[in-house]
CSV table of C-alpha atoms in Angstrom, one decimal:
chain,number,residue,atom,x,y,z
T,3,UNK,CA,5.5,144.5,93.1
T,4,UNK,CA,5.7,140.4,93.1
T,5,UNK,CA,8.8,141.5,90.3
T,6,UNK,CA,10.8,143.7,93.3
T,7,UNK,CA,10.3,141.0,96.2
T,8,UNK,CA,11.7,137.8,93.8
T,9,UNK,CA,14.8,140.2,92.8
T,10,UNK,CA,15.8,140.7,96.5
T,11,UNK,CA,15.7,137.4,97.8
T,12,UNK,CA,18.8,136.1,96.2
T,13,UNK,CA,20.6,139.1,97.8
T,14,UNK,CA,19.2,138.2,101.2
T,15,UNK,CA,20.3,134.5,100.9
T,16,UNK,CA,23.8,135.4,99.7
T,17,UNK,CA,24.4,137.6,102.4
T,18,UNK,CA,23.4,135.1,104.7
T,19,UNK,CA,25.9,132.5,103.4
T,20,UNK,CA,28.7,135.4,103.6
T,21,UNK,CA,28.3,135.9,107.0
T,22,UNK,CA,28.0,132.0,107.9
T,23,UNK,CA,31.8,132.2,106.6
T,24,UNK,CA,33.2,133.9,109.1
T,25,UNK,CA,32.7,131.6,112.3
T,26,UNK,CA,34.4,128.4,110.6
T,27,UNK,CA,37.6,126.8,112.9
T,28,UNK,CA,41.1,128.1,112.3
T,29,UNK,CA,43.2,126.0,110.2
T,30,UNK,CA,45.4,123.4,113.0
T,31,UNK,CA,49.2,124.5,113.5
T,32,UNK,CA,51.7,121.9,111.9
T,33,UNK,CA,53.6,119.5,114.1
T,34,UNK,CA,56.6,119.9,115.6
T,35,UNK,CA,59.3,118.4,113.3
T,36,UNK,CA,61.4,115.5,115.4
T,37,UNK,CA,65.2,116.0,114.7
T,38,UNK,CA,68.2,113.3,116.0
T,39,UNK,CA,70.1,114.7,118.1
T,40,UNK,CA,73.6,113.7,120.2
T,41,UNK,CA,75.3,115.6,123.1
T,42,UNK,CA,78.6,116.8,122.0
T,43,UNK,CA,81.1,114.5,124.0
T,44,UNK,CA,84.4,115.4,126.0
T,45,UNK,CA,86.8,112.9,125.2
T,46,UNK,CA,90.9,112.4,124.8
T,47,UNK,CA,91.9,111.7,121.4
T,48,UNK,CA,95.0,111.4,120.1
T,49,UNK,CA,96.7,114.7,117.5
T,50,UNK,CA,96.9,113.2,114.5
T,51,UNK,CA,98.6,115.0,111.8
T,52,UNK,CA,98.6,114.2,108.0
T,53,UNK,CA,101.8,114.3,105.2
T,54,UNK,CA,102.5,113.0,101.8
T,55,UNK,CA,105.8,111.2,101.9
T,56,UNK,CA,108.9,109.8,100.1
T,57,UNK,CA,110.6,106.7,101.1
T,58,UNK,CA,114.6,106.4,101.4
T,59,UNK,CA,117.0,103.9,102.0
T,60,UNK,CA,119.2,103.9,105.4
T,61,UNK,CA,122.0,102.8,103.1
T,62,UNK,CA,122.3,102.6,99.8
T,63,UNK,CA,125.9,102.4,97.8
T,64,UNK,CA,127.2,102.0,94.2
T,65,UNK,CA,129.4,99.0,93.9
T,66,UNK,CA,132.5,100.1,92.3
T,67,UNK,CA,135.6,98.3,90.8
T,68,UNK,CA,138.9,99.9,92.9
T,69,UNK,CA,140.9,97.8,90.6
T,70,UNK,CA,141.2,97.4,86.4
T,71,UNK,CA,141.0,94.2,84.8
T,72,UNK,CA,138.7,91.7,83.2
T,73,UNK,CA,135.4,91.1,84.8
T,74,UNK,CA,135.2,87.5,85.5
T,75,UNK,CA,132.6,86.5,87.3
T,76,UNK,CA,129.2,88.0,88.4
T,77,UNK,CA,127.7,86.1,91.8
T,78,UNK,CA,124.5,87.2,92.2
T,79,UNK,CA,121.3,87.7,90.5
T,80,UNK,CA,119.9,90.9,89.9
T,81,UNK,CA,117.3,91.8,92.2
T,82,UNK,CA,118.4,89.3,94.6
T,83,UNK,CA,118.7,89.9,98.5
T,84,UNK,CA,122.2,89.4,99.7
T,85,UNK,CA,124.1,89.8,102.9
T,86,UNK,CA,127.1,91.4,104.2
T,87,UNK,CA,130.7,90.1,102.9
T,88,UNK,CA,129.0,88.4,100.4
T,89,UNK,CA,131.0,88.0,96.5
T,90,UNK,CA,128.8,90.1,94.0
T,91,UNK,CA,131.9,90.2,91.5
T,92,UNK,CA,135.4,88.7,90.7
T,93,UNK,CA,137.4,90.4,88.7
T,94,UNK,CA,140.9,88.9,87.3
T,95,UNK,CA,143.5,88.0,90.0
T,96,UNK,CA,146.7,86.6,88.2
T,97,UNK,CA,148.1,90.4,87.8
T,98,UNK,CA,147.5,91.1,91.3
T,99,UNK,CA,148.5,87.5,92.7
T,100,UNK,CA,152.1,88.3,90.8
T,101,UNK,CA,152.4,91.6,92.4
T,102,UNK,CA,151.6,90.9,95.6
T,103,UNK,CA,154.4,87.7,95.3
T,104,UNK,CA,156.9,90.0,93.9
T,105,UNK,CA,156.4,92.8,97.0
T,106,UNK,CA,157.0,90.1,99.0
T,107,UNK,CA,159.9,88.7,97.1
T,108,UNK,CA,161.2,92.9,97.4
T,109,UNK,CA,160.7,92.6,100.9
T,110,UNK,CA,162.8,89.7,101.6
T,111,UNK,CA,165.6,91.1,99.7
T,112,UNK,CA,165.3,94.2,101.9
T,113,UNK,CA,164.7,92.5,104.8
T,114,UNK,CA,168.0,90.4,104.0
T,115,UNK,CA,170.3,93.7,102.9
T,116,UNK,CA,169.0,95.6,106.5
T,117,UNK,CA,170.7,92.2,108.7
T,118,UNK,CA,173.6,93.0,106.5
T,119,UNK,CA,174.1,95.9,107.0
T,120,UNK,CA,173.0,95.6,111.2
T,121,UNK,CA,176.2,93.5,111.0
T,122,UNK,CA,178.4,95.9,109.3
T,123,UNK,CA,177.5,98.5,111.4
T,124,UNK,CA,178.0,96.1,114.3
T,125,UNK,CA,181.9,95.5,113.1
T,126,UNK,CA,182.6,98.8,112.4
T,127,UNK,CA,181.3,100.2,116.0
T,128,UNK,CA,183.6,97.3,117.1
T,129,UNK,CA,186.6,98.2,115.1
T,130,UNK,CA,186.2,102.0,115.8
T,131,UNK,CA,187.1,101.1,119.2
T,132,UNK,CA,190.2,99.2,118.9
T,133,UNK,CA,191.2,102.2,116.7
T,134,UNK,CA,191.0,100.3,113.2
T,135,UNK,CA,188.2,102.7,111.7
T,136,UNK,CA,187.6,105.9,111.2
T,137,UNK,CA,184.6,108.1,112.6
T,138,UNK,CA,183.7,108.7,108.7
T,139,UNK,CA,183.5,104.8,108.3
T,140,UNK,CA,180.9,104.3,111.6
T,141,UNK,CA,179.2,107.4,110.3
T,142,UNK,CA,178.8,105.6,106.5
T,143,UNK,CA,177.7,102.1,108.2
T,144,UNK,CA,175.0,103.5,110.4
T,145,UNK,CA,173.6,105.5,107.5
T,146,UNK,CA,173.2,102.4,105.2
T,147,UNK,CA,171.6,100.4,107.9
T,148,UNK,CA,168.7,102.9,108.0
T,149,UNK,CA,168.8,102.7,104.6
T,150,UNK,CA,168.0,99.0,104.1
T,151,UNK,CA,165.6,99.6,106.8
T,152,UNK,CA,163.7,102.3,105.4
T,153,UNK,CA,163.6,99.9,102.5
T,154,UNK,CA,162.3,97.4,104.5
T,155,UNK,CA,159.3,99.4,105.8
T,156,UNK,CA,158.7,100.5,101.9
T,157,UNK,CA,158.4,97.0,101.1
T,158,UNK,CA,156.3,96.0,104.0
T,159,UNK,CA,154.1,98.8,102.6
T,160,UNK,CA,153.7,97.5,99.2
T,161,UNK,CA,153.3,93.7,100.2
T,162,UNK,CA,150.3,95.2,102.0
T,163,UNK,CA,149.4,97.5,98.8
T,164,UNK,CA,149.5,94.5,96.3
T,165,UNK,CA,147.2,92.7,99.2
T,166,UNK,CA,144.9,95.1,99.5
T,167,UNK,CA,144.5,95.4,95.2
T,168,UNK,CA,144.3,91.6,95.0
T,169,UNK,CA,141.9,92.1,97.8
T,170,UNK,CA,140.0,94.5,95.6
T,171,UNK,CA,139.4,91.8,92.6
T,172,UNK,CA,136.6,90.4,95.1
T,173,UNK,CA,133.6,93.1,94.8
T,174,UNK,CA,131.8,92.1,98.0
T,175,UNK,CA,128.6,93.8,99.8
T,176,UNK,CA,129.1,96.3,102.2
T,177,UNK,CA,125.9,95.3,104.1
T,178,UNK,CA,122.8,93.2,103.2
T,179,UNK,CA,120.3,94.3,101.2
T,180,UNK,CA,119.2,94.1,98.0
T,181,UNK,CA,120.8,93.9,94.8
T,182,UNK,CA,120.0,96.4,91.5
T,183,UNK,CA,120.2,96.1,87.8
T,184,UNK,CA,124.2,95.0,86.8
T,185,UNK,CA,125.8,98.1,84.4
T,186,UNK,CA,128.5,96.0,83.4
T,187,UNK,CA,128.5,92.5,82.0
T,188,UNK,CA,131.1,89.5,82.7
T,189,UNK,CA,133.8,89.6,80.1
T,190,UNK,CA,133.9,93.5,79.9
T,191,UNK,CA,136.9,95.5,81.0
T,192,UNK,CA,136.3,97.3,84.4
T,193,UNK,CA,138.3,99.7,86.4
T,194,UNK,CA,139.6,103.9,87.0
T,195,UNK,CA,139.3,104.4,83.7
T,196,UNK,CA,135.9,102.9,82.1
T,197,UNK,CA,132.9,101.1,83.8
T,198,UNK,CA,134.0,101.9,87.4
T,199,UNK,CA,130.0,101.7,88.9
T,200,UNK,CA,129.1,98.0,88.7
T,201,UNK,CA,125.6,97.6,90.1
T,202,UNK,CA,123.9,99.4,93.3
T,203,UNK,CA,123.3,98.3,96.4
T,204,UNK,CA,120.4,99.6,98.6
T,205,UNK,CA,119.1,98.4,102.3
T,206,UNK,CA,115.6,97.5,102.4
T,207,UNK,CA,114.9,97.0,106.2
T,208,UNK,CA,114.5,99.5,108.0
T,209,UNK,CA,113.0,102.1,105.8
T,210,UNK,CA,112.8,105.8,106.1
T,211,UNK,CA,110.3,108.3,105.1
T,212,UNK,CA,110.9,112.0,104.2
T,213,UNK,CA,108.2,114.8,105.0
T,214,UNK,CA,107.8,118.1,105.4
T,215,UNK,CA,105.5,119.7,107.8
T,216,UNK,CA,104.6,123.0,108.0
T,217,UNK,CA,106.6,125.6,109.7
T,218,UNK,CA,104.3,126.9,111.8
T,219,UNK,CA,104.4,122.8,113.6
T,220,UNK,CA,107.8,123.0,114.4
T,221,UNK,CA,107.6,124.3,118.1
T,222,UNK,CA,105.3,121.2,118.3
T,223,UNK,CA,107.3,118.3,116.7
T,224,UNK,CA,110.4,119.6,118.6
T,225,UNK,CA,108.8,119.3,122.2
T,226,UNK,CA,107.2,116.0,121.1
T,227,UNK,CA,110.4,114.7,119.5
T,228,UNK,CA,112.8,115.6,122.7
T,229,UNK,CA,110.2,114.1,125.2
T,230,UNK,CA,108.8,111.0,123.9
T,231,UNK,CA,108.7,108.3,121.2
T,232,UNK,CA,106.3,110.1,118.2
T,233,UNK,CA,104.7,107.0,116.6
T,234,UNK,CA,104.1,107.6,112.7
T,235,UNK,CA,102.0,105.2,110.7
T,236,UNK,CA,102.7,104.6,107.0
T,237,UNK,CA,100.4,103.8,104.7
T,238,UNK,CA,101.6,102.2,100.9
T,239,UNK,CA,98.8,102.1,98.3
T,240,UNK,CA,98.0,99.2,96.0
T,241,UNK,CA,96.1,98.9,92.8
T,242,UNK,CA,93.5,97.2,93.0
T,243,UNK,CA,94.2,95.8,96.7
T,244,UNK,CA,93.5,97.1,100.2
T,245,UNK,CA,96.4,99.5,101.6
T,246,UNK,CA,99.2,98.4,103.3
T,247,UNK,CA,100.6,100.0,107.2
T,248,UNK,CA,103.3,100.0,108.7
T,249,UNK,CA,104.4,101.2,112.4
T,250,UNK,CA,107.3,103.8,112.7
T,251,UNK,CA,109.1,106.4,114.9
T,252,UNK,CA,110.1,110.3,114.2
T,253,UNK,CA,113.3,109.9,114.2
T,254,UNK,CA,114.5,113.4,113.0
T,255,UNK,CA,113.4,117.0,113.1
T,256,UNK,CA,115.7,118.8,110.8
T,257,UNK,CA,117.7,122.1,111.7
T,258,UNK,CA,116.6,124.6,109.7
T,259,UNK,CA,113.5,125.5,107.8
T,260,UNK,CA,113.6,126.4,104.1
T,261,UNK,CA,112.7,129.9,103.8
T,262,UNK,CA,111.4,129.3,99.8
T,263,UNK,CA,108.2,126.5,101.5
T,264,UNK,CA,108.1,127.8,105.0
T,265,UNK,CA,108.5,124.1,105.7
T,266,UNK,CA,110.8,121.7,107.6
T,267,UNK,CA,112.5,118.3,106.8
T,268,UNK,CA,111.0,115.6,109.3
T,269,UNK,CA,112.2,111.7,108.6
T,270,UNK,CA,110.4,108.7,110.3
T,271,UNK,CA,112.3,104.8,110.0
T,272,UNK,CA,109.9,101.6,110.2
T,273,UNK,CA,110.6,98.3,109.8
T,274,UNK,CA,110.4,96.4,106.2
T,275,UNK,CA,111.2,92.8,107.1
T,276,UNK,CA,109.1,91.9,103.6
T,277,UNK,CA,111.0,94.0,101.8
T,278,UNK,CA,108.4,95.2,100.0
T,279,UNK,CA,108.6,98.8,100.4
T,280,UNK,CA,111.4,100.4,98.3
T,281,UNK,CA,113.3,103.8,98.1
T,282,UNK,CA,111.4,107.1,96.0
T,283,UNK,CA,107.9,105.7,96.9
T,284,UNK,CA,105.0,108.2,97.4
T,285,UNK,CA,103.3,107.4,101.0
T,286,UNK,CA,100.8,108.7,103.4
T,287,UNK,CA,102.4,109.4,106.4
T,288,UNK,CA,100.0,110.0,109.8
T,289,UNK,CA,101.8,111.4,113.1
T,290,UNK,CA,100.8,111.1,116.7
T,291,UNK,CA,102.3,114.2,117.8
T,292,UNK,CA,100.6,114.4,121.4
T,293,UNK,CA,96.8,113.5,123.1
T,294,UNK,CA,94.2,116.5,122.7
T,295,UNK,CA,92.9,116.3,126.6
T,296,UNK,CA,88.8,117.3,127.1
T,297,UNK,CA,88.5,117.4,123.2
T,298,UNK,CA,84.9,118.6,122.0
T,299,UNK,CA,83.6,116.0,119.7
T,300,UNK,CA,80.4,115.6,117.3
T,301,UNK,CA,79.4,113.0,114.6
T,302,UNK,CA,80.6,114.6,111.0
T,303,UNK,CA,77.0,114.4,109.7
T,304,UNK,CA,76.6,117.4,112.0
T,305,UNK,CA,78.5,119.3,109.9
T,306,UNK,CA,76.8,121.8,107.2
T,307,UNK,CA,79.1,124.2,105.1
T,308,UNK,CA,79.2,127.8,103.5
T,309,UNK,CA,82.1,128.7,101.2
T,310,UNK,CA,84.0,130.5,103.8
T,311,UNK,CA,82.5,128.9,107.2
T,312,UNK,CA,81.1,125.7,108.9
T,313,UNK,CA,78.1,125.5,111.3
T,314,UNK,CA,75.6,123.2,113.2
T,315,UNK,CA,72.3,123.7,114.5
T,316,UNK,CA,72.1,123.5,118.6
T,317,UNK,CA,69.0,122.5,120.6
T,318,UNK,CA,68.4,125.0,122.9
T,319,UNK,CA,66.5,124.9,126.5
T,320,UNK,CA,63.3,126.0,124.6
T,321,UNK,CA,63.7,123.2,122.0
T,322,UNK,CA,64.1,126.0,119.2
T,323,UNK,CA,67.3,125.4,116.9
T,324,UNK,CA,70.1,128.1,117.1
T,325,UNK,CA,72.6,127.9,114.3
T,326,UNK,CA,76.7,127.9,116.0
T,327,UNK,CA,79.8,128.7,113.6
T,328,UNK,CA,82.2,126.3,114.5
T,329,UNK,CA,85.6,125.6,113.6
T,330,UNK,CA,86.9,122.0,113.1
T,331,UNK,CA,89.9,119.8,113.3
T,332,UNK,CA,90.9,115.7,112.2
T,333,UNK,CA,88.1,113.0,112.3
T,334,UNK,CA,88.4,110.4,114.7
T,335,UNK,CA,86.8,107.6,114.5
T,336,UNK,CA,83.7,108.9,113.3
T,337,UNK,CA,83.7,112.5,115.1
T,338,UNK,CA,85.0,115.0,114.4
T,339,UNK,CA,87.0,117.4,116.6
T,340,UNK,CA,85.5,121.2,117.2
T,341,UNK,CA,87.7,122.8,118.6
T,342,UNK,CA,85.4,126.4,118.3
T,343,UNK,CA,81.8,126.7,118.9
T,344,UNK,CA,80.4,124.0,121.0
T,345,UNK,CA,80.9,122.9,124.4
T,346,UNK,CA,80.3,119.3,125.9
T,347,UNK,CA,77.0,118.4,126.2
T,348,UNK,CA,75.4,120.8,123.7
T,349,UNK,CA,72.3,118.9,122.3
T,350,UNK,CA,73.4,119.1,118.5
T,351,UNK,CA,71.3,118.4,115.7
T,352,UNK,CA,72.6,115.4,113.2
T,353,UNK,CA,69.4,114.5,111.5
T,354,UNK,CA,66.2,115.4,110.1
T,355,UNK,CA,64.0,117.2,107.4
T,356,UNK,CA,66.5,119.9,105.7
T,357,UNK,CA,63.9,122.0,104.7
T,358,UNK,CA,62.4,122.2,108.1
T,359,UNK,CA,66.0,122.8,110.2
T,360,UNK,CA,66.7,126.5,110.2
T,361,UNK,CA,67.6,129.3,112.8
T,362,UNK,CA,64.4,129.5,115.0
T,363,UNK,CA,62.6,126.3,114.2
T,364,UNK,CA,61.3,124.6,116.8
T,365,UNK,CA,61.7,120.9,116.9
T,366,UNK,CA,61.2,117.9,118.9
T,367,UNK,CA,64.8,116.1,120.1
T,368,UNK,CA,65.4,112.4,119.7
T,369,UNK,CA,68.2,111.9,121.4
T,370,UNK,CA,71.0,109.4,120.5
T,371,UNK,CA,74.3,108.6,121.7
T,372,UNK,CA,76.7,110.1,119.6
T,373,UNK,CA,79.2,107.4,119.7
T,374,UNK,CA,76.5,104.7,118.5
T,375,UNK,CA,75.0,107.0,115.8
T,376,UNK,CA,78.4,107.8,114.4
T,377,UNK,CA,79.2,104.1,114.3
T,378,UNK,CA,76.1,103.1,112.9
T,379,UNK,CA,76.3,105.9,109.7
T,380,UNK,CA,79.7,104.3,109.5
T,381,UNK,CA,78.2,100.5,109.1
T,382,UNK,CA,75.6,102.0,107.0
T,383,UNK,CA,78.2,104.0,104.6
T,384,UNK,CA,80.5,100.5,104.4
T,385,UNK,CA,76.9,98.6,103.5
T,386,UNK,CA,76.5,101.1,101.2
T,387,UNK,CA,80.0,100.7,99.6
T,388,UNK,CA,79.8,97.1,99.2
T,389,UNK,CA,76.8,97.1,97.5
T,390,UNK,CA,78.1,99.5,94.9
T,391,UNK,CA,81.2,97.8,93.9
T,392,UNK,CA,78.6,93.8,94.1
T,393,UNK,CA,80.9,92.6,96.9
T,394,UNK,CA,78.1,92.2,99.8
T,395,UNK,CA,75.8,89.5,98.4
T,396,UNK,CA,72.9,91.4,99.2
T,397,UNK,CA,69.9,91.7,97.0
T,398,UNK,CA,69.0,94.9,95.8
T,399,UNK,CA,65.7,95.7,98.1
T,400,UNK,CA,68.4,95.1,101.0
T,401,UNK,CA,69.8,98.9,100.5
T,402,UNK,CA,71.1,100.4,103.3
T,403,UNK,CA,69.9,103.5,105.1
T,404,UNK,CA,71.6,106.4,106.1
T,405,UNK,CA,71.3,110.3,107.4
T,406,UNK,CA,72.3,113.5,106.5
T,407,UNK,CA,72.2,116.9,108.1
């Protein structure tokens, strides 16, 4: 019997300890996650639209000889500026001085044979009417008087000819601009026959930029275009250095649309005082077609992605995160544009835990201003920059901080 009662007593205290189990405190419920937040803003922001571009010249022209003979002098150097009417060649005179003296010479002579014959004709009339000529003899006076006065306008026309050639041997600038590599070098015979293109000639200020926009914008650039200046901004890039603007104007919206792109021609002018911008140069073009009035707007770190979709996450009244598909336009300065999805003053989140922001969470809002968070990821991206490429000065446990959504 002693045995029975020491084999039950370890059964007795385990079921004791079993039961003692049971009546321990539930585990506590996490805490609430705290997630930034910003109202989504109503603003007016300017419609910016984007384009690659080519730059062109408002005049360029090859400089041509319009006269043969020995090149003689070149009076500029290549890649200079020049101005209008100024001598970029001379080419040899003599030739065209002697022709110009001998039309002259021709027209004296004529000049001389029409009085001559003016007085003929005179005597003639006269002695037709005392009855000593005939009407056959009038008739034979007038006619050569027309004659040497035909002649005389002929010559008139070639003294002006042989001016206008010895003109010619003077190559001068059409307008200013700058000058190009010379084809043909001093000593070399020029002219209708061989080595008529001398050098080129192109205008560097203003400047023009080609670019073609989307068909389905035309509707829009033509209202824009026929009501108001559209300001375009140009932007040059430079190796190694920061980029370069420049301020412009639309100032053509082509006529047609080509049927192979679906696109239009569009051409902005700007000024190039510098010169430094020259014709075929790939650009970034921005245009200000219009202001976007009441224009939904939201820090881009709101922003989260699918392959076919954008979304954010929205605080509702209950403080429980609802996820919105959106749709999204251009970035300014710092927010971005929806133009789908949101309304103004949706509580949007822009920061916090990824693994804890999902459809149905519910979170704790911090509230920011949207405005000085999206200023303050922009400071902390150009830190961030700076730092990478050694230009700050900044040790390295200064690191910046920033956000994502």
């Amino acid at each position: 019997m002693p045995k029975t009662r020491l084999a039950l007593l370890p059964v007795v205290c385990s079921c004791v300890v079993g039961c003692g189990d049971t009546s321990a405190p539930a585990p506590a419920a996490p805490p609430v996650p705290t997630v930034t937040c910003v109202k989504a803003v109503s603003e007016d922001i300017p419609d910016y639209r984007f384009y690659p571009g080519i730059t062109q010249a408002v005049l360029e022209a090859d400089i041509v000889a319009r006269v043969s003979g020995y090149l003689e002098e070149r009076n500029f150097v290549e890649g200079d500026r020049v101005s209008t009417g100024q001598r970029l060649y001379l080419i040899q005179q003599e030739e065209y001085e002697a022709d110009l003296l001998e039309a002259k010479a021709a027209l004296l002579n004529a000049e001389a044979q029409a009085q001559f014959n003016q007085l003929t004709l005179t005597n003639v009339q006269e002695a037709f009417a005392g009855g000593a000529a005939t009407v056959y003899e009038v008739e034979e006076a007038d006619a050569a008087f027309k004659e040497s006065m035909a002649n005389v306008e002929s010559s008139r026309a070639a003294v002006i000819n042989a001016d206008l050639n010895l003109s010619y041997t003077e190559v001068l600038a059409p307008f200013a601009g700058r000058m190009g590599e010379t084809q043909v070098d001093v000593g070399n015979l020029v002219g209708s026959t061989e080595n008529t293109t001398l050098a080129m000639l192109v205008m560097l200020d203003p400047m023009r930029v080609m670019f073609e926009p989307a068909g389905t914008e035309l509707i829009e650039y033509l209202r824009a275009f026929e009501s108001d200046v559209v300001p375009v901004q140009i932007t040059v890039s430079q190796q190694g250095g920061e980029p370069v603007l420049y301020n412009g104007s639309l100032d053509l919206v082509d006529n047609k649309v080509d049927q192979s792109t679906s696109t239009f021609k569009a051409r902005a002018v700007f000024k190039n005082e510098e010169g430094y911008v020259l014709p075929g140069l790939y650009v970034s073009v921005r245009v200000r077609l219009r202001t976007i009035e009441g224009a939904v707007m939201v820090p881009d770190e709101a922003m989260s992605a699918t392959p076919t979709s954008q979304y954010v996450y929205v605080v509702d009244s209950k403080q429980v995160l609802q996820r919105r598909s959106v749709v999204t336009a251009s970035l300014y300065e710092g927010l971005r544009h929806v133009t789908s999805g949101l309304k103004a003053g949706d509580l949007v989140v822009v920061k916090g835990n990824p693994a804890l922001v999902r459809q149905g969470a519910k979170v704790k809002p911090d509230i920011v201003d949207a405005r000085t968070f999206a200023t303050g990821q922009q400071k902390a991206e150009q830190a961030a920059t700076e730092e990478s490429s050694g230009t700050s000065g900044k040790g390295d446990d200064e690191s910046g901080s920033g956000g994502g959504s």
